[in-house]
Short mmCIF file of C-alpha atoms (C1' of nucleotides) in Angstrom, two decimals:
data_model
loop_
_atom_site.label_atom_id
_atom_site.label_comp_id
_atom_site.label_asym_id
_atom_site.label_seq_id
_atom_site.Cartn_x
_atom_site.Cartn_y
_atom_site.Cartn_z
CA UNK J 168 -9.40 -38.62 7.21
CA UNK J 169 -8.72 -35.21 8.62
CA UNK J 170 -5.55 -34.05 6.68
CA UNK J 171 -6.00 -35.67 3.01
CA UNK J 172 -6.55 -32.66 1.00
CA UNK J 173 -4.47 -32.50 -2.06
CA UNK J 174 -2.10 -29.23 -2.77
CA UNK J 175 -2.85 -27.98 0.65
CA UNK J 176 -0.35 -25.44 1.56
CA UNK J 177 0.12 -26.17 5.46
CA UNK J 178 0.33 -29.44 5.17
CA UNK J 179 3.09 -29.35 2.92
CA UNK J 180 4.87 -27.28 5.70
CA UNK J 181 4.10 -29.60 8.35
CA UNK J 182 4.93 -32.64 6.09
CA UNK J 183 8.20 -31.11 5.23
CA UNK J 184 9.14 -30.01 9.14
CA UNK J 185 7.16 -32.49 11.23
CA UNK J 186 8.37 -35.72 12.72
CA UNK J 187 5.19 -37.76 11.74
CA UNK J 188 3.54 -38.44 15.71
CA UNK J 189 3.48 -34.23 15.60
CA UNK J 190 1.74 -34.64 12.24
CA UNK J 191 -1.11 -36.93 13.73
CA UNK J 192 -2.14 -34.65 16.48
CA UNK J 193 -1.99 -31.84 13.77
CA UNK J 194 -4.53 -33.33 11.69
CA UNK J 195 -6.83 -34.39 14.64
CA UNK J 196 -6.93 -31.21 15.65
CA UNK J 197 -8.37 -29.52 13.03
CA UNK J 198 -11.72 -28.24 12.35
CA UNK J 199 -13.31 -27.57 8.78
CA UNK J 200 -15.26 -24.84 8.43
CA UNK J 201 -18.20 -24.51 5.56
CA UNK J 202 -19.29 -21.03 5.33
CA UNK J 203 -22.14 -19.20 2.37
CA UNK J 204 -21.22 -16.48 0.57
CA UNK J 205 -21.20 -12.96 2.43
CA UNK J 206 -20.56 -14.66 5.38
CA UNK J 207 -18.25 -12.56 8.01
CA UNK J 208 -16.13 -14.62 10.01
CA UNK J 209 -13.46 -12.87 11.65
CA UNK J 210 -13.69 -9.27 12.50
CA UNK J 211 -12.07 -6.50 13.37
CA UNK J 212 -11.11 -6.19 16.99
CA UNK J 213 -12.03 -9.67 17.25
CA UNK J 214 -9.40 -11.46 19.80
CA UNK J 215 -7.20 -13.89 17.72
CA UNK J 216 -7.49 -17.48 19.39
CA UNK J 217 -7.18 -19.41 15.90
CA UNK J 218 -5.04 -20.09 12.68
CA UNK J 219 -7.33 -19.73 9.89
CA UNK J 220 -6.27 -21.18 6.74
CA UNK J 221 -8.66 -21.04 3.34
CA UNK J 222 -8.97 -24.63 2.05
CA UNK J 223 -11.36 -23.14 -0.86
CA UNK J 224 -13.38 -20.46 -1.86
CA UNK J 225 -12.64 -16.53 -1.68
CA UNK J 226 -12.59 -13.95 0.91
CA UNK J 227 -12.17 -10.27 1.42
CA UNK J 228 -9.73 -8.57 4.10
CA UNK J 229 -11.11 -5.31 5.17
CA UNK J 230 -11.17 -2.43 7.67
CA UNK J 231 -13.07 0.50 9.01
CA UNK J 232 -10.79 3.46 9.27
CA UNK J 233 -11.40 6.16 11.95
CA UNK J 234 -13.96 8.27 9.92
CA UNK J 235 -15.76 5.20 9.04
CA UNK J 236 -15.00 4.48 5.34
CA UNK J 237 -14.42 0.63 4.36
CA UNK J 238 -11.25 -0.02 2.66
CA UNK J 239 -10.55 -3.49 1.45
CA UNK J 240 -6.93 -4.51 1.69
CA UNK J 241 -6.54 -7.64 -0.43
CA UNK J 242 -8.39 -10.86 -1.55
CA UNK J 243 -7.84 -14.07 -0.59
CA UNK J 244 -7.49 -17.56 -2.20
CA UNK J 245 -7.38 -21.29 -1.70
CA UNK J 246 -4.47 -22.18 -0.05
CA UNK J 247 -3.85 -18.57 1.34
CA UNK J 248 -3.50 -18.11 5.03
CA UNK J 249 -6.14 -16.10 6.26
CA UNK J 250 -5.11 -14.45 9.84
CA UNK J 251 -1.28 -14.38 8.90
CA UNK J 252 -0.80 -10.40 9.20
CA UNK J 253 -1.88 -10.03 13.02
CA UNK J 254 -1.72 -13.64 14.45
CA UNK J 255 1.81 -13.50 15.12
CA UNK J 256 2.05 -9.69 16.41
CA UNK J 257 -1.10 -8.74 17.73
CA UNK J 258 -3.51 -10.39 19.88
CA UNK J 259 -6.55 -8.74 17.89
CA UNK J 260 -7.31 -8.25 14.66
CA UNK J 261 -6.85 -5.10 12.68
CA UNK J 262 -9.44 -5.70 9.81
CA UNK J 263 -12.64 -8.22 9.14
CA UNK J 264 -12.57 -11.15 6.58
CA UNK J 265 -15.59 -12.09 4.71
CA UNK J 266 -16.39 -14.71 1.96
CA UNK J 267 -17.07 -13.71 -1.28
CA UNK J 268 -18.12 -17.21 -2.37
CA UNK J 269 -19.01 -20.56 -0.91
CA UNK J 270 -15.50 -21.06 1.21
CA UNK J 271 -14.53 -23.50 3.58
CA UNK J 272 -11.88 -22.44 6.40
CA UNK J 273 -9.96 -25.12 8.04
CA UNK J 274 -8.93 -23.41 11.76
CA UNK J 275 -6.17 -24.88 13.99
CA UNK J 276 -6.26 -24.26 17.81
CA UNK J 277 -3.45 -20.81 18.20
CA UNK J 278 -1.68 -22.28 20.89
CA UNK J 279 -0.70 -25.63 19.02
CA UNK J 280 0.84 -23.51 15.94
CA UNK J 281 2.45 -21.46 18.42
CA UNK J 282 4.01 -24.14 20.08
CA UNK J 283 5.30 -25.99 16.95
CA UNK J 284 6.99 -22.30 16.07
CA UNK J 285 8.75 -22.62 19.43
CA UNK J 286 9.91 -26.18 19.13
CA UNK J 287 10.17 -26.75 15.50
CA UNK J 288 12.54 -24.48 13.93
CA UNK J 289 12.20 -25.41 10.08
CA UNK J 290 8.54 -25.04 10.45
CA UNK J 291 8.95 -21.81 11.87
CA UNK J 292 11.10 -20.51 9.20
CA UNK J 293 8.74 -21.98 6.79
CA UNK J 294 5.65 -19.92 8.68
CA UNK J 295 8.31 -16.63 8.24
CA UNK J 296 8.74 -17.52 4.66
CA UNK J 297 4.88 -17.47 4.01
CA UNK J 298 3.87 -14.51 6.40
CA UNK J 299 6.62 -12.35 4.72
CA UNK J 300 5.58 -13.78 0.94
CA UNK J 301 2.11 -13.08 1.49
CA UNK J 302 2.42 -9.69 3.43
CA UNK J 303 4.97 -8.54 0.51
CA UNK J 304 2.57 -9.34 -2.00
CA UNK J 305 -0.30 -6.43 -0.35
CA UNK J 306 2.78 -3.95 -0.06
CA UNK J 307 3.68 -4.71 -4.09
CA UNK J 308 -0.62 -4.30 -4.51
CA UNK J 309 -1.04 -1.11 -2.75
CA UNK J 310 2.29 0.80 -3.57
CA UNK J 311 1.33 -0.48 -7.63
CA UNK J 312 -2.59 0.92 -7.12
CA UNK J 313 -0.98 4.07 -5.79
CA UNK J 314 0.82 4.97 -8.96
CA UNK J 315 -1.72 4.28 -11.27
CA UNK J 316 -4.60 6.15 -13.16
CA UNK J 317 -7.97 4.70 -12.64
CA UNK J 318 -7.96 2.85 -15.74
CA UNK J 319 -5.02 0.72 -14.77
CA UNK J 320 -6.56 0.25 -11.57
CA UNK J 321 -9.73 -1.17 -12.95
CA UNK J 322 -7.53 -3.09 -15.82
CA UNK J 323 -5.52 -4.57 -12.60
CA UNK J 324 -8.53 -5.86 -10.86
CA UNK J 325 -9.82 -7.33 -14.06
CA UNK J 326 -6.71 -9.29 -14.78
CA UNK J 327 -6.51 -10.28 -11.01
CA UNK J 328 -9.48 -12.50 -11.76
CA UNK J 329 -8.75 -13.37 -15.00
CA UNK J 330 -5.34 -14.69 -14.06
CA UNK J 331 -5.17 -15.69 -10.18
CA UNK J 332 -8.45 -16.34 -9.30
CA UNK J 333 -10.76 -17.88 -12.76
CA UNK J 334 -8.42 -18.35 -15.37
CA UNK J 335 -11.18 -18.18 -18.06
CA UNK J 336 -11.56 -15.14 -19.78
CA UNK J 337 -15.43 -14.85 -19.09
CA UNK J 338 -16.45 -14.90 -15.40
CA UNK J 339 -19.07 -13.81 -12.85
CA UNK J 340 -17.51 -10.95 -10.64
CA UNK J 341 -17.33 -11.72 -7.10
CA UNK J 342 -17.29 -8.38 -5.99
CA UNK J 343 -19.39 -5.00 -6.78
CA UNK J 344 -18.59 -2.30 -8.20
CA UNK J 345 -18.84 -0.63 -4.82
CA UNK J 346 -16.16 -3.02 -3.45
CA UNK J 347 -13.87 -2.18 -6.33
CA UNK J 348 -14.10 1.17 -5.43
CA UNK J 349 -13.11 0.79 -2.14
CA UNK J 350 -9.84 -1.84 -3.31
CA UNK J 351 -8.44 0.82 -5.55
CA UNK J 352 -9.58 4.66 -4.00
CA UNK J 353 -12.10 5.25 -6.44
CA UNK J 354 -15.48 6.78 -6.25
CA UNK J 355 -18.36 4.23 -7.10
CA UNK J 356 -19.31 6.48 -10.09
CA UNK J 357 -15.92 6.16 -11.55
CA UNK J 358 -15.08 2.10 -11.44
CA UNK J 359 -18.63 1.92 -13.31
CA UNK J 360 -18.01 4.94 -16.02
CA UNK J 361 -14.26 2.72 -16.56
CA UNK J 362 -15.83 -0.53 -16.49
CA UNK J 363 -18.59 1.19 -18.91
CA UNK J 364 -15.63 3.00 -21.14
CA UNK J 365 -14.05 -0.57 -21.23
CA UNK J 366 -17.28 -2.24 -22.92
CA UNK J 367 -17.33 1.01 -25.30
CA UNK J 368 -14.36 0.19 -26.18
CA UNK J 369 -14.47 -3.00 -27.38
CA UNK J 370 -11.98 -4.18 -24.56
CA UNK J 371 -14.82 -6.58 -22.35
CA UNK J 372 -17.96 -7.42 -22.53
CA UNK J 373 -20.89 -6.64 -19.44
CA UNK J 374 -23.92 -8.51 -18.56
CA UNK J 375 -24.12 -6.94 -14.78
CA UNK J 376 -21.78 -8.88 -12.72
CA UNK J 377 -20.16 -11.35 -15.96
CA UNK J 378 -17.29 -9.78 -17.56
CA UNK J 379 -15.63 -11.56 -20.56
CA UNK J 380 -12.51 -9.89 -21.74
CA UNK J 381 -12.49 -9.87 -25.14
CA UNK J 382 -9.19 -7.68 -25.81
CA UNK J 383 -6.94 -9.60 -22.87
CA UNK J 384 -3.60 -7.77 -24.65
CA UNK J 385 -5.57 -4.32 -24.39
CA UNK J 386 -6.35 -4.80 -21.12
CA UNK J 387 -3.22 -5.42 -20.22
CA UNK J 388 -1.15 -2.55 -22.15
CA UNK J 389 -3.89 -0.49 -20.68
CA UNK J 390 -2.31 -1.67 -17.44
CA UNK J 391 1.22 -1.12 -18.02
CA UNK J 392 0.86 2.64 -19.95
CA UNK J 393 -1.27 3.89 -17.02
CA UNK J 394 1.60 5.06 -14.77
CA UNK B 45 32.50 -4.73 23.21
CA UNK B 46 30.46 -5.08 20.01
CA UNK B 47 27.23 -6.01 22.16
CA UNK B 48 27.13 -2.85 24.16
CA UNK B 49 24.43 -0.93 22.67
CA UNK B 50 21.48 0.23 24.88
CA UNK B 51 17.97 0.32 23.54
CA UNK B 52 18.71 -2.40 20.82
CA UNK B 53 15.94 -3.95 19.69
CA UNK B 54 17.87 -7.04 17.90
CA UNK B 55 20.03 -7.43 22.08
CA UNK B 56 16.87 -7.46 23.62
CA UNK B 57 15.53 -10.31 21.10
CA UNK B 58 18.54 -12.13 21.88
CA UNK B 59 18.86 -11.72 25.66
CA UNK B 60 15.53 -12.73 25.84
CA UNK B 61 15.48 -15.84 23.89
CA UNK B 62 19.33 -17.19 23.74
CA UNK B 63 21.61 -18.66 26.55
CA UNK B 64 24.58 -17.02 27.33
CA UNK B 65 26.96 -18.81 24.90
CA UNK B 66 24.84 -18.68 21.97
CA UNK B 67 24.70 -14.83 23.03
CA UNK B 68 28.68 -14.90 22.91
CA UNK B 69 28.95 -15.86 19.85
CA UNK B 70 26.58 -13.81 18.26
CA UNK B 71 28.08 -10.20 19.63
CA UNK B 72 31.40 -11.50 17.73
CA UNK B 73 30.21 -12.54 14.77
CA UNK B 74 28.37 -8.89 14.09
CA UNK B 75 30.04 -6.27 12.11
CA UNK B 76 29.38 -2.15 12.12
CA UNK B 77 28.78 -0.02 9.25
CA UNK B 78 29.31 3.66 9.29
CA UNK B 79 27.75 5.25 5.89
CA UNK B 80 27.31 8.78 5.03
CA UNK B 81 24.19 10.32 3.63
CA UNK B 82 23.16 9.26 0.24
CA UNK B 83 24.89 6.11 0.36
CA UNK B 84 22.81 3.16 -1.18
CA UNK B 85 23.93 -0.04 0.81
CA UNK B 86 21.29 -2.54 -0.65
CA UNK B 87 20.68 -2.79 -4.35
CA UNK B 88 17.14 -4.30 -6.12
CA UNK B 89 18.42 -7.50 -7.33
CA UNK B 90 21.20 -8.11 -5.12
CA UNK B 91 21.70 -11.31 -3.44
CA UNK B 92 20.09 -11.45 0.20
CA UNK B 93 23.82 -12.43 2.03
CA UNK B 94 23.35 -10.83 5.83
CA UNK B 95 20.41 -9.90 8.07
CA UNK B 96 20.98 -5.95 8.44
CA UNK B 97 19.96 -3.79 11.32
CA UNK B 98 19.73 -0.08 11.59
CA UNK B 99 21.61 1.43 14.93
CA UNK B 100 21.71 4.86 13.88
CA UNK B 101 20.23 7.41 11.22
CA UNK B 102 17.70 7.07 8.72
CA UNK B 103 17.01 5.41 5.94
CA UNK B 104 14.53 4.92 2.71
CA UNK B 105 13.55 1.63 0.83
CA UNK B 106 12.46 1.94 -2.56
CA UNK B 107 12.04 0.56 -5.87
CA UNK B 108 12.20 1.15 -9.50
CA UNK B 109 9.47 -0.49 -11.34
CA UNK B 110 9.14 -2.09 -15.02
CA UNK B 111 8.91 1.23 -16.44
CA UNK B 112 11.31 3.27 -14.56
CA UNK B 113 9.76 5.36 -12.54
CA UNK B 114 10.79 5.01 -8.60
CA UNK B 115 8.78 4.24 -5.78
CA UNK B 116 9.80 4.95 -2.40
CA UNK B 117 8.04 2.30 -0.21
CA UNK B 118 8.99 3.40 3.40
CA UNK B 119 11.36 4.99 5.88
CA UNK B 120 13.80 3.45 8.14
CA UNK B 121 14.90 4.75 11.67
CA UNK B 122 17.20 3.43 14.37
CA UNK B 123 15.99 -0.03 15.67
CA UNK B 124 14.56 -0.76 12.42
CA UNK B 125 15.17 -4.00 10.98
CA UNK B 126 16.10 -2.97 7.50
CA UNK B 127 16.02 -6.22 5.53
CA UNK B 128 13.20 -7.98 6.45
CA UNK B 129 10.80 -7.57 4.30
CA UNK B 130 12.50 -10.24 1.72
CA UNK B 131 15.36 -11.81 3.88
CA UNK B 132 13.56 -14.76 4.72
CA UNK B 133 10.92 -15.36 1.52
CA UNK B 134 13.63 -14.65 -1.69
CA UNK B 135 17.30 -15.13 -2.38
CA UNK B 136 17.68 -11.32 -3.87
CA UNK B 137 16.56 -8.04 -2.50
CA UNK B 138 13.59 -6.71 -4.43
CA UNK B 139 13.85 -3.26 -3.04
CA UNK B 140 16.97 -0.89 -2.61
CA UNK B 141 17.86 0.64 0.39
CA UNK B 142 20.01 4.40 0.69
CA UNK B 143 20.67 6.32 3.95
CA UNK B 144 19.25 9.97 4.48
CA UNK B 145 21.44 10.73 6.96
CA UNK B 146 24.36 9.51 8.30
CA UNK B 147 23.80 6.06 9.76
CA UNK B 148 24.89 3.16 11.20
CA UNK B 149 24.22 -0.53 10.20
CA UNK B 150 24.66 -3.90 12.19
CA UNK B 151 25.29 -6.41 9.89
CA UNK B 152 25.25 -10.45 10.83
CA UNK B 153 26.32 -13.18 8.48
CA UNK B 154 22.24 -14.64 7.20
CA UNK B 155 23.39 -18.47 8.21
CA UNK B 156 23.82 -17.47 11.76
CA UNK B 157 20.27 -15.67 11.91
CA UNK B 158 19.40 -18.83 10.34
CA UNK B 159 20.74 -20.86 12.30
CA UNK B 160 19.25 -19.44 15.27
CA UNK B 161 15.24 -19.47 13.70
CA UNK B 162 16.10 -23.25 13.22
CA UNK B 163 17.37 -24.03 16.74
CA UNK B 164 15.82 -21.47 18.87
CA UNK B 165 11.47 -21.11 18.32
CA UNK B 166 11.19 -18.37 21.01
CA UNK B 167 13.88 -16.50 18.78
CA UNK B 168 11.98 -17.26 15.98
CA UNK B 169 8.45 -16.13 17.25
CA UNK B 170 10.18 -12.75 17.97
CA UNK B 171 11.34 -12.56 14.70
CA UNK B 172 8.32 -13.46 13.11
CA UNK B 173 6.42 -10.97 15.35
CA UNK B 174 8.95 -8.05 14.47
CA UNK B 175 8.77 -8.70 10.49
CA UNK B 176 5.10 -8.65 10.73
CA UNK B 177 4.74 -5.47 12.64
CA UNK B 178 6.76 -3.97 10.12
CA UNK B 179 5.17 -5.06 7.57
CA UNK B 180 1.24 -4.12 9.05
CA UNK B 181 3.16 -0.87 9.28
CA UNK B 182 3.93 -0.69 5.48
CA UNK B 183 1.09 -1.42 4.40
CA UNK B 184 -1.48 0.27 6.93
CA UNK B 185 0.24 3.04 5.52
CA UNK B 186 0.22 2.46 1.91
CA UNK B 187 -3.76 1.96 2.50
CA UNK B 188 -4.11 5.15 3.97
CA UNK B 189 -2.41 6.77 1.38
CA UNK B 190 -3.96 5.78 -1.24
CA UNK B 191 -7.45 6.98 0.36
CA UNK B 192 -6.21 10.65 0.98
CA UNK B 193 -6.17 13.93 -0.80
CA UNK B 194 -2.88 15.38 -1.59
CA UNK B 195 -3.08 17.36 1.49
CA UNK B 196 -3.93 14.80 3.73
CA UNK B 197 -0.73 12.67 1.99
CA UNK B 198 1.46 15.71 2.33
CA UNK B 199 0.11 16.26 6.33
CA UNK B 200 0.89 13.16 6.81
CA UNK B 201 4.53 13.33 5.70
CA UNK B 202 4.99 16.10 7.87
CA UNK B 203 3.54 15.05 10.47
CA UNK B 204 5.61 11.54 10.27
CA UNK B 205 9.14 13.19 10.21
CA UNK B 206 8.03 15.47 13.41
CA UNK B 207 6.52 12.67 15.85
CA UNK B 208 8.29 9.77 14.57
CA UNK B 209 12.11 11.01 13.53
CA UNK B 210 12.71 14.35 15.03
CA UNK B 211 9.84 15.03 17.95
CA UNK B 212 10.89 18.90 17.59
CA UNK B 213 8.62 21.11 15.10
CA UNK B 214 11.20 22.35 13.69
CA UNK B 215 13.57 20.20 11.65
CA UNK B 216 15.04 19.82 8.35
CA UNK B 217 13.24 17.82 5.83
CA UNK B 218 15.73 14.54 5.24
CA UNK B 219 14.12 14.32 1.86
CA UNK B 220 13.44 16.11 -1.26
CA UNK B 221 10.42 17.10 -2.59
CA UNK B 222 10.78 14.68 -5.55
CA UNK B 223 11.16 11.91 -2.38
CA UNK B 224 8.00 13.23 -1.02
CA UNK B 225 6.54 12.93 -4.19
CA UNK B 226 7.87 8.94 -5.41
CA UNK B 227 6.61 8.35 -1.51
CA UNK B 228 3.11 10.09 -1.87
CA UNK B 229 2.58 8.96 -5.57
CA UNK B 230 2.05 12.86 -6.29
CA UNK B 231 3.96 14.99 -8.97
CA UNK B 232 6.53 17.18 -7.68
CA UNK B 233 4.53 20.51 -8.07
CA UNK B 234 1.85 19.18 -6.51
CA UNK B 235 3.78 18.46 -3.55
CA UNK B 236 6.24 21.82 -4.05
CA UNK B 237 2.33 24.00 -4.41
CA UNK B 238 0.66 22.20 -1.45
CA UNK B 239 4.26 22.66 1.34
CA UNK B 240 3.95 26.37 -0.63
CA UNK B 241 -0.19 26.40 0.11
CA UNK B 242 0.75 25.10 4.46
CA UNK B 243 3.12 28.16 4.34
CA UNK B 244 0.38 30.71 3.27
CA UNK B 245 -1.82 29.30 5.58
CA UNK B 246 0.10 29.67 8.47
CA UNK B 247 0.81 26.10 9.34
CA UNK B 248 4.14 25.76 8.88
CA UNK B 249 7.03 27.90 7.79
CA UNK B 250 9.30 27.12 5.21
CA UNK B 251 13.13 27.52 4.37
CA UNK B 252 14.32 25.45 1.81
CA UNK B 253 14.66 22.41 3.76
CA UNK B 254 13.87 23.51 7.10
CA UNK B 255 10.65 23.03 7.95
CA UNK B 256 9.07 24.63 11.14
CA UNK B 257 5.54 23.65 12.57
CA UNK B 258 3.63 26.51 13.52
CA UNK B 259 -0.12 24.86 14.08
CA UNK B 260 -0.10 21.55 14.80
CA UNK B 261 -3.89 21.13 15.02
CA UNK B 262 -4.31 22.59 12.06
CA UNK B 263 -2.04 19.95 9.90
CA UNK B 264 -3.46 17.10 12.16
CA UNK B 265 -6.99 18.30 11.38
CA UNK B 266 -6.17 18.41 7.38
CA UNK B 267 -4.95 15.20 7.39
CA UNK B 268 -7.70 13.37 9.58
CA UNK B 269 -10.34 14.89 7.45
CA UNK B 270 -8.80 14.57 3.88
CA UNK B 271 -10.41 11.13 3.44
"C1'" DG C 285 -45.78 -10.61 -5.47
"C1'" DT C 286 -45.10 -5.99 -4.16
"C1'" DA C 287 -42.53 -2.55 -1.90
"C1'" DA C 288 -38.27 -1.03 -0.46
"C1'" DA C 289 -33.54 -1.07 -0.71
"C1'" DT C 290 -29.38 -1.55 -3.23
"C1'" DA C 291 -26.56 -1.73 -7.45
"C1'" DT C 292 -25.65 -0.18 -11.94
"C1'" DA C 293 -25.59 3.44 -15.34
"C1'" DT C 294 -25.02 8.02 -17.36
"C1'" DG C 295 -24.93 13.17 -17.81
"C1'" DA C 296 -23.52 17.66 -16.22
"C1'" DC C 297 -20.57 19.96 -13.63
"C1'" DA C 298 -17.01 20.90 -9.98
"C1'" DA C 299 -12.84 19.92 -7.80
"C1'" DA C 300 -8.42 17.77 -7.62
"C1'" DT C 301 -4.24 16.85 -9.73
"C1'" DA C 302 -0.94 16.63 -13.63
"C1'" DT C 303 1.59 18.74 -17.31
"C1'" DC C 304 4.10 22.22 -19.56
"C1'" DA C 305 6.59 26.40 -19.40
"C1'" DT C 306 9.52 29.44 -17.18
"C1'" DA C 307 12.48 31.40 -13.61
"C1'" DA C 308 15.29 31.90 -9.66
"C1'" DA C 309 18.11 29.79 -6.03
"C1'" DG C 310 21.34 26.38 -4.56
"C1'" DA C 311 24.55 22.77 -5.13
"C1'" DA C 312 27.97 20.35 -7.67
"C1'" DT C 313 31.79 20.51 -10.99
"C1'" DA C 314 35.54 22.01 -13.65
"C1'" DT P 77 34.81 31.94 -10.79
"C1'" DA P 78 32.17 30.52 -14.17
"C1'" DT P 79 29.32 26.81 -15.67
"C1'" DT P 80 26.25 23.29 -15.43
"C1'" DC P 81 22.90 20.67 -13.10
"C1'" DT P 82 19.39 20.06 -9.74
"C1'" DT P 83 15.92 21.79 -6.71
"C1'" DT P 84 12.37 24.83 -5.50
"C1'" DA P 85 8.79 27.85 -7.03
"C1'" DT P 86 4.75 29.63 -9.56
"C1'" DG P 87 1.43 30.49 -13.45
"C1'" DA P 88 -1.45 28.80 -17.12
"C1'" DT P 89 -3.79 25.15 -18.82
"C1'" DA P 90 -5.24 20.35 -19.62
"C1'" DT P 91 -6.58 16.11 -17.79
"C1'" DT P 92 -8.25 13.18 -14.32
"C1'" DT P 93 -11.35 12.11 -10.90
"C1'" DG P 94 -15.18 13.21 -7.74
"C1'" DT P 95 -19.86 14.90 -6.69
"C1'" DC P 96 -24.60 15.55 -7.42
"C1'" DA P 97 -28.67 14.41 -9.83
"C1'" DT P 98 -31.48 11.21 -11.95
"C1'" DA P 99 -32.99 6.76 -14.03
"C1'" DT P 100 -33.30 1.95 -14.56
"C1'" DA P 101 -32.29 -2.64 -13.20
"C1'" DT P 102 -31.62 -5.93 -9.74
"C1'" DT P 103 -31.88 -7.84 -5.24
"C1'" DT P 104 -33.87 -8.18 -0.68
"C1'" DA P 105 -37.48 -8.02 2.70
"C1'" DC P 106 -41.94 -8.60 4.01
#
DNA sequence: GTAAATATATGACAAATATCATAAAGAATA
DNA sequence: TATTCTTTATGATATTTGTCATATATTTAC
């Protein structure tokens, strides 16, 4: 069966807003996508002809600004839409989304979301309430990163992990250091001389890419001082 | 007649999705605000009760977060929607919102707007594709903020009051330079030393408030290569 | 398996930005 | 008008963050 995933997101939505013979073509139409880490699957100026919705896994939302530096705008996680921030407004898309792990993508045809938007009215209001939630939660990100010293950028990220994304306190990072850099603003050199200051410190422990935070409180006062 | 407005971004919505009675109804049901400058008409915390639109002015969203310190998240001029960003995801406004100028606000009872998503998907598209825009706006900006040198940030502010609010170069600054500086994350001397630092270069000149554009080019060329 | 490329790490130094102190100008208040 | 408060301004200095150089470890490509 097409639509049995448990705590899936959308199909709560439809569930909650769909007449059930609306529900059935849903479903049918759906394709699942299995995609390897690293894996880029939408980019950047990229027309939009799908909703993309991440069933599992983790991705990466980033751009290419004019002069040609990376920036990565948020992360993404199981039950997150992916293509929310353009889909609705643009017909391409403003920034590239790549797995960071294993991931699988479910992707509805455009067209049949649109058309429930236009002739379901709850499920469009639901699709508003999501868009907005999600798109509020980068504006809370960035405008919190731009306030903050490096060290409570780097404690962020760490507790992003720890909290949203592993919920054990030792895990394998899925990103570089490179990548964290180019999340918060920093230079390379300066995420790894924080991450390094952190281990010094007695705050986490580093094996190359496992961190296990050893001082979670630290961390996190670390965090809330660094304004 | 309350529906008389020309270039209204919320009429043109309407025209183009409602029939003529639903129309009707809607021009009654809307009320006008007239505030002065400095007025702060939505309060962090506040219940979410109407769906607010800006006619006239200018206005600035912002925040205070957990340890005080504000955060100016964005600007508002005419044609703006100015409550979006939380009107349909949460019951209470998480930002507040004062007038910089004196201004004019639309205000329609929530339950209609509502009312409308529910009954009316072409309405609701429109909305959703407005509220997204906006959003992509916020935070393409945050993003490119937090990548730039204090010049670049302070260029930018500039260069966002003369092509976006005023189109003349020479215009007085609607904001302080404590706003520029809980909108640029900067200190206030940074941003009072760097206006200071345009003036002795020749790019602008500087009187108090007014602020008068003298090369472009230059400011254009400091922002697009502070990266 | 070896070579090349990339990622991590650290030191030394330079540049960017914040903080503290002080002062003058303007605006608000009594 | 005098007084207080806020805003703008600037210098001196401290702190934060970036850049360049170099080294080792790790991954990727052949």
């Amino acid at each position: 069966m097409l639509c049995s995933c448990n705590n899936c997101h959308i199909k709560t939505i439809f569930y909650e807003t769909l007449i059930s013979n609306q529900l059935d073509g849903f479903c049918e139409a759906r394709t699942e996508l299995v995609l390897s880490k690293g894996v880029t699957f939408i980019r950047q100026g990229d027309e939009i002809k799908s909703f993309k919705y991440l069933k599992e896994g983790l991705i990466k939302l980033h751009k290419v600004d004019e002069t040609g530096k990376t920036q990565i705008i948020s992360f993404g996680k199981p039950m997150d839409f992916v293509s929310i921030h353009n889909i609705f407004a643009e017909k391409t898309y403003s920034y590239s989304v790549t797995t960071l792990e294993k991931s699988i993508i479910c992707i509805f045809d455009l067209n049949i979301i649109n058309n429930l938007v236009k002739t379901n009215g709850e499920f469009a209001r639901k699709i508003i309430q999501t868009t907005t939630r999600s798109a509020n939660n980068i504006i809370s990100n960035s405008l919190d990163m731009l306030g903050r010293s490096m060290y409570g950028k780097i404690a962020r990220v760490l507790l992003f992990f720890q909290e949203e994304i592993y919920f054990t306190y030792g895990f394998d990072l899925p990103v570089s250091r490179k990548e964290i850099a180019q999340y918060t603003g920093l230079s390379i050199e300066t995420v790894i001389r924080v991450i390094s200051e952190f281990r010094k410190d007695g705050l986490i422990k580093v094996y190359g890419k496992r961190i296990e935070i050893i001082d979670k409180k630290g961390l996190k006062a670390i965090y809330e001082y660094s304004k």
